[in-house]
Coordinates of C-alpha atoms in Angstrom, one line a residue:
Chain A
X209 CA 46.4 62.4 -46.0
X210 CA 48.4 59.7 -44.4
X211 CA 52.1 59.2 -44.0
X212 CA 53.3 55.6 -44.3
X213 CA 56.6 54.4 -42.9
X214 CA 57.8 50.9 -43.6
X215 CA 60.8 49.5 -41.8
X216 CA 62.6 46.2 -42.3
X217 CA 59.6 44.2 -43.5
X218 CA 60.2 40.5 -43.9
X219 CA 57.8 38.0 -45.4
X220 CA 58.5 34.4 -46.3
X221 CA 56.1 31.9 -47.8
X222 CA 56.6 28.2 -47.3
X223 CA 55.4 26.2 -50.2
X224 CA 56.0 22.4 -50.1
X225 CA 59.8 22.1 -50.5
X226 CA 60.5 25.7 -51.4
X227 CA 61.0 28.6 -49.1
X228 CA 60.1 31.9 -50.9
X229 CA 61.5 35.1 -49.4
X230 CA 58.9 37.4 -50.8
X231 CA 59.9 40.6 -48.9
X232 CA 63.4 41.1 -47.8
X233 CA 64.2 44.0 -45.4
X234 CA 62.0 46.5 -47.2
X235 CA 62.1 50.1 -45.8
X236 CA 60.7 53.3 -47.3
X237 CA 58.6 56.4 -46.4
X238 CA 55.6 57.9 -48.1
X239 CA 54.7 61.5 -47.5
X240 CA 51.2 63.0 -47.2
X241 CA 49.4 63.1 -50.4
X242 CA 52.1 61.4 -52.4
X243 CA 51.4 58.8 -55.1
X244 CA 53.9 55.9 -55.0
X245 CA 54.2 53.1 -57.5
X246 CA 55.3 49.7 -56.5
X247 CA 56.9 48.4 -59.7
X248 CA 58.4 45.1 -60.6
X249 CA 58.0 41.9 -62.5
X250 CA 55.5 39.2 -61.5
X251 CA 56.6 37.6 -58.3
X252 CA 58.8 40.5 -57.3
X253 CA 56.8 40.9 -54.1
X254 CA 54.8 44.1 -54.9
X255 CA 51.3 42.7 -54.3
X256 CA 52.5 41.0 -51.1
X257 CA 54.0 44.4 -49.9
X258 CA 50.7 46.2 -50.6
X259 CA 48.7 43.5 -48.8
X260 CA 50.8 44.1 -45.6
X261 CA 49.9 47.7 -45.6
X262 CA 46.3 47.0 -44.4
X263 CA 47.4 43.8 -42.7
X264 CA 45.5 41.6 -45.2
X265 CA 48.9 39.8 -45.0
X266 CA 50.8 39.9 -41.8
X267 CA 54.6 40.4 -42.3
X268 CA 56.9 38.0 -40.4
X269 CA 58.8 41.0 -38.9
X270 CA 59.3 44.7 -39.4
X271 CA 57.3 47.8 -38.6
X272 CA 54.5 49.6 -40.5
X273 CA 53.5 53.0 -39.2
X274 CA 50.5 54.9 -40.6
X275 CA 50.4 58.5 -39.4
X276 CA 53.1 57.5 -36.9
X277 CA 51.0 54.7 -35.3
X278 CA 52.4 51.2 -35.4
X279 CA 49.8 48.9 -36.9
X280 CA 51.5 45.5 -36.5
X281 CA 50.5 45.2 -32.9
X282 CA 46.9 46.3 -33.1
X283 CA 44.0 44.1 -31.9
X284 CA 41.7 42.6 -34.4
X285 CA 39.0 45.2 -33.6
X286 CA 41.5 48.1 -34.0
X287 CA 42.6 46.7 -37.3
X288 CA 39.0 46.6 -38.5
X289 CA 38.6 50.2 -37.5
X290 CA 41.8 51.2 -39.3
X291 CA 40.7 49.4 -42.4
X292 CA 37.5 51.5 -42.5
X293 CA 39.7 54.5 -43.2
X294 CA 41.8 52.9 -45.9
X295 CA 40.4 52.5 -49.5
X296 CA 41.4 49.4 -51.5
X297 CA 40.9 48.8 -55.2
X298 CA 41.8 45.4 -56.7
X299 CA 42.9 44.3 -60.2
X300 CA 39.8 42.2 -60.7
X301 CA 37.4 44.7 -59.1
X302 CA 36.0 42.3 -56.5
X303 CA 32.5 43.9 -56.5
X304 CA 29.7 42.1 -54.6
X305 CA 27.9 40.3 -57.4
X306 CA 24.5 40.1 -55.7
X307 CA 24.4 43.7 -54.8
X308 CA 23.5 46.7 -57.1
X309 CA 26.0 49.4 -57.9
X310 CA 24.3 51.5 -55.3
X311 CA 24.6 48.8 -52.6
X312 CA 28.2 48.2 -53.5
X313 CA 29.1 51.8 -53.1
X314 CA 27.0 52.2 -49.9
X315 CA 28.4 49.0 -48.3
X316 CA 31.3 50.7 -46.3
X317 CA 28.9 53.2 -44.9
X318 CA 26.6 50.5 -43.8
X319 CA 29.3 49.1 -41.6
X320 CA 29.3 52.4 -39.6
X321 CA 26.4 54.1 -37.9
X322 CA 25.3 56.3 -40.8
X323 CA 21.7 57.3 -41.4
X324 CA 20.0 56.0 -44.6
X325 CA 19.5 59.6 -45.8
X326 CA 23.1 60.5 -45.3
X327 CA 24.1 57.3 -47.1
X328 CA 22.0 58.2 -50.1
X329 CA 23.5 61.7 -50.2
X330 CA 27.1 60.3 -50.1
X331 CA 26.4 57.5 -52.6
X332 CA 24.8 59.9 -55.1
X333 CA 27.7 62.4 -54.7
X334 CA 30.4 59.8 -55.1
X335 CA 28.6 58.1 -58.0
X336 CA 28.3 61.5 -59.7
X337 CA 32.1 62.0 -59.3
X338 CA 32.7 58.7 -61.0
X339 CA 30.0 59.1 -63.7
X340 CA 27.9 56.3 -62.4
X341 CA 24.7 58.0 -61.7
X342 CA 22.7 56.2 -64.4
X343 CA 24.1 52.8 -63.3
X344 CA 23.1 52.8 -59.7
X345 CA 20.4 50.1 -60.1
X346 CA 22.5 47.9 -62.3
X347 CA 24.3 44.7 -61.1
X348 CA 28.0 44.2 -61.7
X349 CA 27.6 41.4 -64.2
X350 CA 26.1 43.9 -66.6
X351 CA 28.9 46.4 -66.4
X352 CA 32.0 46.9 -68.6
X353 CA 35.5 46.6 -67.1
X354 CA 35.9 50.3 -66.9
X355 CA 32.5 50.7 -65.2
X356 CA 33.3 48.0 -62.7
X357 CA 36.6 49.7 -61.7
X358 CA 34.9 53.0 -61.3
X359 CA 32.4 51.3 -58.9
X360 CA 35.3 49.8 -57.1
X361 CA 37.0 53.2 -56.8
X362 CA 33.7 54.8 -55.7
X363 CA 33.3 52.1 -53.0
X364 CA 36.8 52.8 -51.8
X365 CA 36.4 56.6 -51.9
X366 CA 33.1 56.9 -50.2
X367 CA 34.6 56.8 -46.7
X368 CA 36.9 59.7 -47.6
X369 CA 40.0 57.6 -47.0
X370 CA 43.4 59.1 -46.0
X371 CA 45.1 56.3 -47.8
X372 CA 44.3 54.5 -51.0
X373 CA 45.8 51.2 -51.9
X374 CA 45.5 50.1 -55.6
X375 CA 46.5 46.6 -56.8
X376 CA 47.2 46.8 -60.5
X377 CA 44.0 48.8 -61.0
X378 CA 44.3 49.0 -64.8
X379 CA 45.8 45.6 -65.7
X380 CA 42.5 44.2 -66.7
X381 CA 41.4 47.1 -68.8
X382 CA 41.9 48.1 -72.4
X383 CA 44.4 51.0 -73.1
X384 CA 41.8 53.8 -73.5
X385 CA 39.9 52.8 -70.4
X386 CA 43.2 52.5 -68.6
X387 CA 44.1 56.1 -69.4
X388 CA 40.7 57.3 -68.3
X389 CA 41.0 55.5 -64.9
X390 CA 44.6 56.8 -64.4
X391 CA 43.3 60.4 -65.1
X392 CA 40.4 59.8 -62.7
X393 CA 42.9 58.6 -60.0
X394 CA 45.1 61.7 -60.6
X395 CA 42.0 64.0 -60.4
X396 CA 40.9 62.4 -57.1
X397 CA 44.3 62.9 -55.7
X398 CA 44.4 66.5 -56.7
X399 CA 41.0 67.1 -55.2
X400 CA 41.1 65.0 -52.0
X401 CA 44.9 64.8 -51.4
X402 CA 44.9 61.3 -50.1
X403 CA 48.1 59.3 -50.1
X404 CA 48.1 56.6 -52.8
X405 CA 50.2 53.5 -53.1
X406 CA 49.7 51.5 -56.3
X407 CA 51.1 48.2 -57.5
X408 CA 51.8 48.0 -61.2
X409 CA 53.9 46.4 -63.8
X410 CA 52.9 49.1 -66.3
X411 CA 55.3 51.9 -67.2
X412 CA 52.4 54.2 -68.2
X413 CA 51.1 54.1 -64.6
X414 CA 54.6 55.0 -63.4
X415 CA 54.9 57.9 -65.8
X416 CA 51.5 59.5 -65.5
X417 CA 50.7 58.9 -61.8
X418 CA 53.8 58.6 -59.7
X419 CA 55.6 61.1 -57.5
X420 CA 57.9 58.3 -56.4
X421 CA 58.8 54.8 -57.7
X422 CA 59.6 51.8 -55.5
X423 CA 61.2 49.1 -57.7
X424 CA 61.1 45.6 -56.4
X425 CA 63.2 42.7 -57.6
X426 CA 62.9 39.3 -56.1
X427 CA 61.8 40.7 -52.8
X428 CA 64.4 43.4 -52.6
X429 CA 63.7 47.1 -52.9
X430 CA 66.4 48.0 -55.4
X431 CA 65.3 51.6 -56.0
X432 CA 63.2 54.2 -54.2
X433 CA 62.9 57.8 -55.5
X434 CA 61.7 60.1 -58.2
X435 CA 60.7 58.7 -61.6
X436 CA 63.3 60.6 -63.6
X437 CA 66.1 59.3 -61.3
X438 CA 64.6 55.8 -61.7
X439 CA 64.6 55.9 -65.5
X440 CA 68.0 57.6 -65.7
X441 CA 69.6 55.4 -63.1
X442 CA 68.0 52.0 -63.7
X443 CA 67.4 52.3 -67.4
X444 CA 69.5 49.4 -68.4
X445 CA 68.3 47.1 -65.8
X446 CA 64.6 47.8 -66.4
X447 CA 65.1 47.5 -70.1
X448 CA 66.3 44.0 -69.6
X449 CA 63.7 43.1 -67.0
X450 CA 60.8 44.4 -69.1
X451 CA 62.2 43.4 -72.4
X452 CA 62.2 46.9 -73.7
X453 CA 64.0 47.5 -77.1
X454 CA 66.5 50.1 -76.0
X455 CA 69.2 48.0 -74.3
X456 CA 71.1 46.6 -77.3
X457 CA 70.5 48.9 -80.2
X458 CA 73.0 51.7 -79.5
X459 CA 75.9 49.3 -79.1
X460 CA 75.2 47.4 -82.3
X461 CA 74.7 50.3 -84.6
X462 CA 77.6 52.6 -83.6
X463 CA 80.5 52.7 -86.1
X464 CA 83.9 51.9 -84.8
X465 CA 85.4 55.4 -84.8
X466 CA 82.5 57.0 -82.9
X467 CA 82.1 57.5 -79.2
X468 CA 78.8 56.4 -77.8
X469 CA 77.0 58.4 -75.1
X470 CA 73.5 58.4 -73.6
X471 CA 72.1 61.8 -72.7
X472 CA 69.3 62.2 -70.1
X473 CA 67.1 65.3 -70.1
X474 CA 64.7 66.3 -67.3
X475 CA 62.5 69.4 -67.0
X476 CA 62.8 72.5 -69.1
X477 CA 66.1 71.6 -70.6
X478 CA 64.4 68.8 -72.4
X479 CA 62.8 71.4 -74.7
X480 CA 65.9 73.4 -75.4
X481 CA 68.4 72.8 -78.3
X482 CA 71.3 72.0 -75.9
X483 CA 72.8 69.3 -78.2
X484 CA 72.6 71.5 -81.2
X485 CA 74.3 74.5 -79.5
X486 CA 77.1 72.6 -77.9
X487 CA 77.9 70.5 -80.9
X488 CA 78.3 73.6 -83.0
X489 CA 80.4 75.2 -80.2
X490 CA 82.8 72.3 -80.0
X491 CA 82.7 71.3 -83.7
X492 CA 81.5 67.8 -82.8
X493 CA 79.6 65.6 -85.2
X494 CA 76.5 64.3 -83.5
X495 CA 74.3 61.5 -84.7
X496 CA 71.2 60.5 -82.7
X497 CA 70.8 56.7 -82.9
X498 CA 67.7 56.3 -80.8
X499 CA 65.8 57.9 -78.0
X500 CA 62.6 59.0 -76.4
X501 CA 61.2 62.1 -74.9
X502 CA 58.0 61.9 -73.0
X503 CA 55.8 63.6 -70.4
X504 CA 56.2 62.4 -66.9
X505 CA 53.9 63.6 -64.2
X506 CA 56.1 66.5 -63.1
X507 CA 57.9 67.3 -66.3
X508 CA 59.4 66.2 -69.6
X509 CA 61.9 63.3 -69.5
X510 CA 64.1 62.3 -72.4
X511 CA 67.0 60.0 -73.1
X512 CA 69.0 60.0 -76.4
X513 CA 71.6 57.5 -77.5
X514 CA 74.2 59.4 -79.6
X515 CA 77.3 58.9 -81.6
X516 CA 79.8 61.7 -81.4
X517 CA 82.9 62.3 -83.4
X518 CA 85.5 65.1 -83.4
X519 CA 88.6 66.5 -81.7
X520 CA 86.9 68.1 -78.8
X521 CA 84.5 65.4 -77.7
X522 CA 85.9 65.5 -74.2
X523 CA 85.1 69.2 -73.8
X524 CA 81.8 68.6 -75.4
X525 CA 80.9 66.0 -72.8
X526 CA 82.2 68.2 -69.9
X527 CA 80.0 71.1 -71.0
X528 CA 77.1 68.8 -71.7
X529 CA 77.2 67.3 -68.2
X530 CA 76.6 70.8 -66.8
X531 CA 73.6 71.4 -69.0
X532 CA 71.6 68.2 -68.9
X533 CA 70.4 65.8 -66.2
X534 CA 72.9 63.1 -66.8
X535 CA 75.4 61.9 -69.4
X536 CA 76.7 58.3 -69.6
X537 CA 79.7 57.4 -71.7
X538 CA 78.7 54.0 -73.1
X539 CA 81.8 53.3 -75.1
X540 CA 85.0 55.2 -75.4
X541 CA 87.0 55.4 -78.6
Chain B
X10 CA -8.4 4.2 -50.8
X11 CA -8.2 7.8 -51.9
X12 CA -8.4 9.0 -48.3
X13 CA -5.5 6.7 -47.4
X14 CA -3.4 8.2 -50.2
X15 CA -4.3 11.7 -49.1
X16 CA -3.6 11.0 -45.5
X17 CA -0.2 9.5 -46.4
X18 CA 0.6 12.4 -48.7
X19 CA -0.1 14.9 -45.9
X20 CA 2.0 12.9 -43.5
X21 CA 4.9 12.9 -46.0
X22 CA 4.6 16.6 -46.6
X23 CA 4.5 17.2 -42.8
X24 CA 7.7 15.2 -42.3
X25 CA 9.3 16.8 -45.3
X26 CA 8.8 20.4 -44.4
X27 CA 9.4 20.1 -40.7
X28 CA 12.6 18.2 -41.0
X29 CA 13.6 20.4 -43.9
X30 CA 13.1 23.6 -41.9
X31 CA 15.0 22.2 -38.9
X32 CA 17.8 20.9 -41.1
X33 CA 18.1 24.3 -42.8
X34 CA 18.0 26.1 -39.4
X35 CA 20.8 24.0 -38.0
X36 CA 22.6 23.2 -41.2
X37 CA 23.3 26.7 -42.3
X38 CA 25.1 27.7 -39.1
X39 CA 26.9 24.4 -39.2
X40 CA 28.1 25.0 -42.8
X41 CA 29.2 28.6 -41.8
X42 CA 31.1 27.1 -38.8
X43 CA 32.8 24.5 -41.0
X44 CA 33.8 27.2 -43.6
X45 CA 35.2 29.7 -41.1
X46 CA 37.1 27.3 -38.9
X47 CA 38.7 25.6 -41.9
X48 CA 40.1 28.9 -43.0
X49 CA 41.3 30.2 -39.7
X50 CA 44.7 29.6 -38.2
X51 CA 43.5 29.6 -34.6
X52 CA 40.6 27.1 -34.9
X53 CA 42.1 24.3 -36.9
X54 CA 41.6 21.7 -34.2
X55 CA 38.0 22.6 -33.8
X56 CA 37.5 22.2 -37.5
X57 CA 39.2 18.7 -37.4
X58 CA 36.7 17.5 -34.7
X59 CA 33.7 19.0 -36.4
X60 CA 34.8 17.7 -39.8
X61 CA 35.2 14.1 -38.6
X62 CA 31.9 14.2 -36.7
X63 CA 30.1 15.4 -39.9
X64 CA 31.8 12.7 -41.9
X65 CA 30.8 9.9 -39.4
X66 CA 27.1 10.9 -39.5
X67 CA 27.1 11.1 -43.2
X68 CA 28.7 7.6 -43.6
X69 CA 26.1 5.8 -41.6
X70 CA 23.2 4.7 -43.9
X71 CA 20.0 6.4 -42.9
X72 CA 18.1 3.2 -42.0
X73 CA 21.0 2.1 -39.7
X74 CA 21.0 5.6 -38.2
X75 CA 17.3 5.2 -37.3
X76 CA 18.0 1.9 -35.6
X77 CA 21.0 3.3 -33.7
X78 CA 18.9 6.3 -32.5
X79 CA 16.0 4.2 -31.2
X80 CA 16.8 4.8 -27.5
X81 CA 17.4 8.5 -28.0
X82 CA 14.2 8.9 -30.1
X83 CA 12.2 7.2 -27.4
X84 CA 13.6 9.6 -24.8
X85 CA 13.1 12.8 -26.8
X86 CA 9.9 12.1 -28.8
X87 CA 8.3 9.5 -26.5
X88 CA 7.8 6.9 -29.3
X89 CA 9.6 5.4 -32.2
X90 CA 6.5 5.1 -34.5
X91 CA 4.9 7.9 -36.5
X92 CA 5.8 11.1 -38.2
X93 CA 7.2 12.9 -35.2
X94 CA 9.7 10.2 -34.4
X95 CA 10.6 10.2 -38.1
X96 CA 11.2 14.0 -38.1
X97 CA 13.7 13.6 -35.2
X98 CA 15.7 11.0 -37.2
X99 CA 15.4 12.8 -40.5
X100 CA 16.7 16.0 -39.0
X101 CA 19.7 14.3 -37.4
X102 CA 20.6 12.7 -40.7
X103 CA 19.9 15.9 -42.7
X104 CA 21.8 18.5 -40.7
X105 CA 25.3 17.2 -41.5
X106 CA 24.3 16.8 -45.1
X107 CA 23.1 20.4 -45.3
X108 CA 26.2 21.6 -43.4
X109 CA 28.4 20.1 -46.1
X110 CA 26.3 21.6 -48.9
X111 CA 26.5 25.1 -47.3
X112 CA 30.2 24.7 -46.6
X113 CA 30.9 23.8 -50.3
X114 CA 28.9 26.7 -51.6
X115 CA 30.7 29.2 -49.4
X116 CA 34.0 27.8 -50.6
X117 CA 32.9 28.8 -54.1
X118 CA 32.7 32.5 -53.2
X119 CA 35.8 34.0 -54.9
X120 CA 38.7 34.8 -52.5
X121 CA 38.8 38.3 -54.0
X122 CA 35.4 39.1 -52.6
X123 CA 36.5 37.9 -49.1
X124 CA 39.7 40.1 -49.5
X125 CA 37.7 43.2 -50.4
X126 CA 35.2 42.6 -47.5
X127 CA 38.1 42.2 -45.1
X128 CA 39.8 45.3 -46.5
X129 CA 36.6 47.2 -45.9
X130 CA 36.9 46.4 -42.2
X131 CA 34.1 43.9 -41.6
X132 CA 33.9 42.0 -38.4
X133 CA 32.9 38.3 -38.2
X134 CA 29.1 38.9 -37.9
X135 CA 29.1 41.4 -40.7
X136 CA 31.1 39.1 -42.9
X137 CA 28.5 36.3 -42.4
X138 CA 25.4 38.4 -42.7
X139 CA 26.3 41.0 -45.2
X140 CA 28.8 39.1 -47.4
X141 CA 28.9 35.3 -47.2
X142 CA 25.1 34.7 -47.2
X143 CA 24.0 37.3 -49.6
X144 CA 26.8 36.5 -52.1
X145 CA 25.9 32.8 -52.0
X146 CA 22.1 33.2 -51.8
X147 CA 21.2 31.5 -55.1
X148 CA 23.5 28.6 -54.2
X149 CA 21.9 28.3 -50.7
X150 CA 18.5 28.1 -52.4
X151 CA 19.9 25.3 -54.6
X152 CA 21.2 23.6 -51.5
X153 CA 17.7 23.7 -49.9
X154 CA 16.2 22.2 -53.0
X155 CA 18.8 19.4 -53.0
X156 CA 18.1 18.9 -49.3
X157 CA 14.4 18.6 -49.7
X158 CA 14.5 16.2 -52.6
X159 CA 16.9 14.0 -50.6
X160 CA 14.5 14.2 -47.7
X161 CA 11.7 12.9 -49.9
X162 CA 13.7 9.7 -50.4
X163 CA 14.5 9.5 -46.7
X164 CA 10.9 9.9 -45.6
X165 CA 10.0 7.0 -47.8
X166 CA 12.7 4.9 -46.2
X167 CA 11.5 6.0 -42.7
X168 CA 8.2 4.5 -43.8
X169 CA 9.7 1.1 -43.7
X170 CA 10.1 1.4 -39.9
X171 CA 6.7 2.8 -39.1
X172 CA 7.0 6.5 -39.8
X173 CA 3.8 6.8 -41.8
X174 CA 3.5 8.7 -45.0
X175 CA 3.7 7.4 -48.6
X176 CA 6.7 5.2 -48.0
X177 CA 4.8 3.2 -45.4
X178 CA 1.7 3.1 -47.6
X179 CA 3.7 1.7 -50.6
X180 CA 5.5 -0.9 -48.5
X181 CA 2.3 -2.0 -46.7
X182 CA 0.3 -2.4 -49.9
X183 CA 3.1 -3.5 -52.2
X184 CA 5.5 -5.5 -50.1
X185 CA 3.0 -7.1 -47.8
X186 CA -0.2 -7.3 -49.9
X187 CA 1.0 -7.2 -53.5
X188 CA -1.5 -4.4 -54.3
X189 CA 0.6 -2.7 -56.9
X190 CA -1.9 0.0 -57.9
X191 CA -1.5 1.6 -54.5
X192 CA 2.3 1.4 -54.9
X193 CA 2.0 3.1 -58.3
X194 CA -0.1 5.9 -56.9
X195 CA 2.4 6.5 -54.1
X196 CA 5.3 6.6 -56.5
X197 CA 3.5 9.0 -58.8
X198 CA 2.9 11.4 -55.9
X199 CA 6.5 11.1 -54.7
X200 CA 7.8 11.8 -58.2
X201 CA 5.5 14.7 -58.7
X202 CA 6.5 16.1 -55.4
X203 CA 10.2 15.9 -56.3
X204 CA 9.7 17.4 -59.7
X205 CA 7.7 20.3 -58.1
X206 CA 10.4 20.9 -55.6
X207 CA 13.1 20.9 -58.2
X208 CA 11.2 23.2 -60.5
X209 CA 10.3 25.7 -57.8
X210 CA 13.8 25.6 -56.4
X211 CA 15.6 26.2 -59.7
X212 CA 13.3 29.1 -60.6
X213 CA 13.7 30.7 -57.2
X214 CA 17.5 30.4 -57.3
X215 CA 17.5 31.9 -60.8
X216 CA 15.5 34.9 -59.6
X217 CA 18.2 35.8 -57.1
X218 CA 21.1 35.3 -59.5
X219 CA 22.6 38.5 -61.0

């Protein structure tokens, strides 16, 4: 269960004529046992940020503290020791091709002074947790994508890490396998309580896994906080970034005499007939144009684009703001 | 006549396997050194020196190298004639060659594997012994095969300057006495040897490929 504090990280890549500021003054905190998603488009800096956390990539400046200890000034040997307690899982698995599944999983223990008997115990236990018991003698080339990723996770987990770093762990997998892997990661987090930081460009990962979201855009951390605040606050921007369909529809389809609002629900209120009750109370005509309600990790989150018409729309909106998570007036009459 | 052929074949095999073993023993560490210093930020100058040295040795034609090494060979081996002197020259020519082969095959290990090994906290020795060499084992076996087959050719050239072996036999009988049947027999044995090395090498490498 590690805490991770990042302060003022800077990283610039020099590439022929271009100077690419990959990380710009990045600061955030991760608490013990939290799962944080690093989200953003390709090139936003999320993988670079992840790679600085185990010093695979050295930042140009800034501080990184794991459990309160500054890691940027450690000696090479100390860094190697630190890495033995951090688990890493990559997008393309990176298994050792000429080693069996057993030897891949056992590899980290072989770097420490662990007896052969103890290694076998731990490998069998971890492989069992990941449903790999009957694949132990196989070589990676014979495995499916999901199986390879499970081996990679087993190899990362076998040292009982306090911190797990995942780099787009499901990007190379089909949707069903992806869901299985995400559930596995969640289950591991429930059971072992390790802190997890995962890079992703996939909203499903954000929704099902994350306690916090760190949104990166061109090297800047433009948002850090809970997922429901992220979706409610950044909705428009991420719709544009990720080319999601919601951005333009409401504005195009509303009739001229109607007021356009976006209503955001979070938690138990998402399941209650708030709109129905209030619209009857204030005699407001309500038409839902588009919207979505779905399950985030810690509760239901919904947003609805609505047209409203009537004499008491202002009172309606005032009351509504008290009941729901957030109301945005998109266009006034 | 047959005894001469047998004697020459045994001399060739002796030269081949001894220089091959020595070239592998020195060539693999050389290749590892080239690979690691090339990628490091702190040893770039060392790489530059090593790289140029390897290039120089590889650009000198083998027969010229033998001539240039005459004084050294005399000091180290005591003579410039015979298989032992040849082994000295062959090894010096083969080590840079093997170094390059090893370096190239290490470069073909995907960067992701190196990243994951580094992320697991390996030190330098563990990286080499537990990751670089095992992950490139089939390729190293291929490299040894290429090395040995090249050495077959080189031993024959060494025969032109008194090394013994099938090369010397072929040149003595063919070039100086025009007895082409001996030449033919020598060539047949050399070709068979190369084919055998290639066949064995490929099958062995295949066995370790997963």
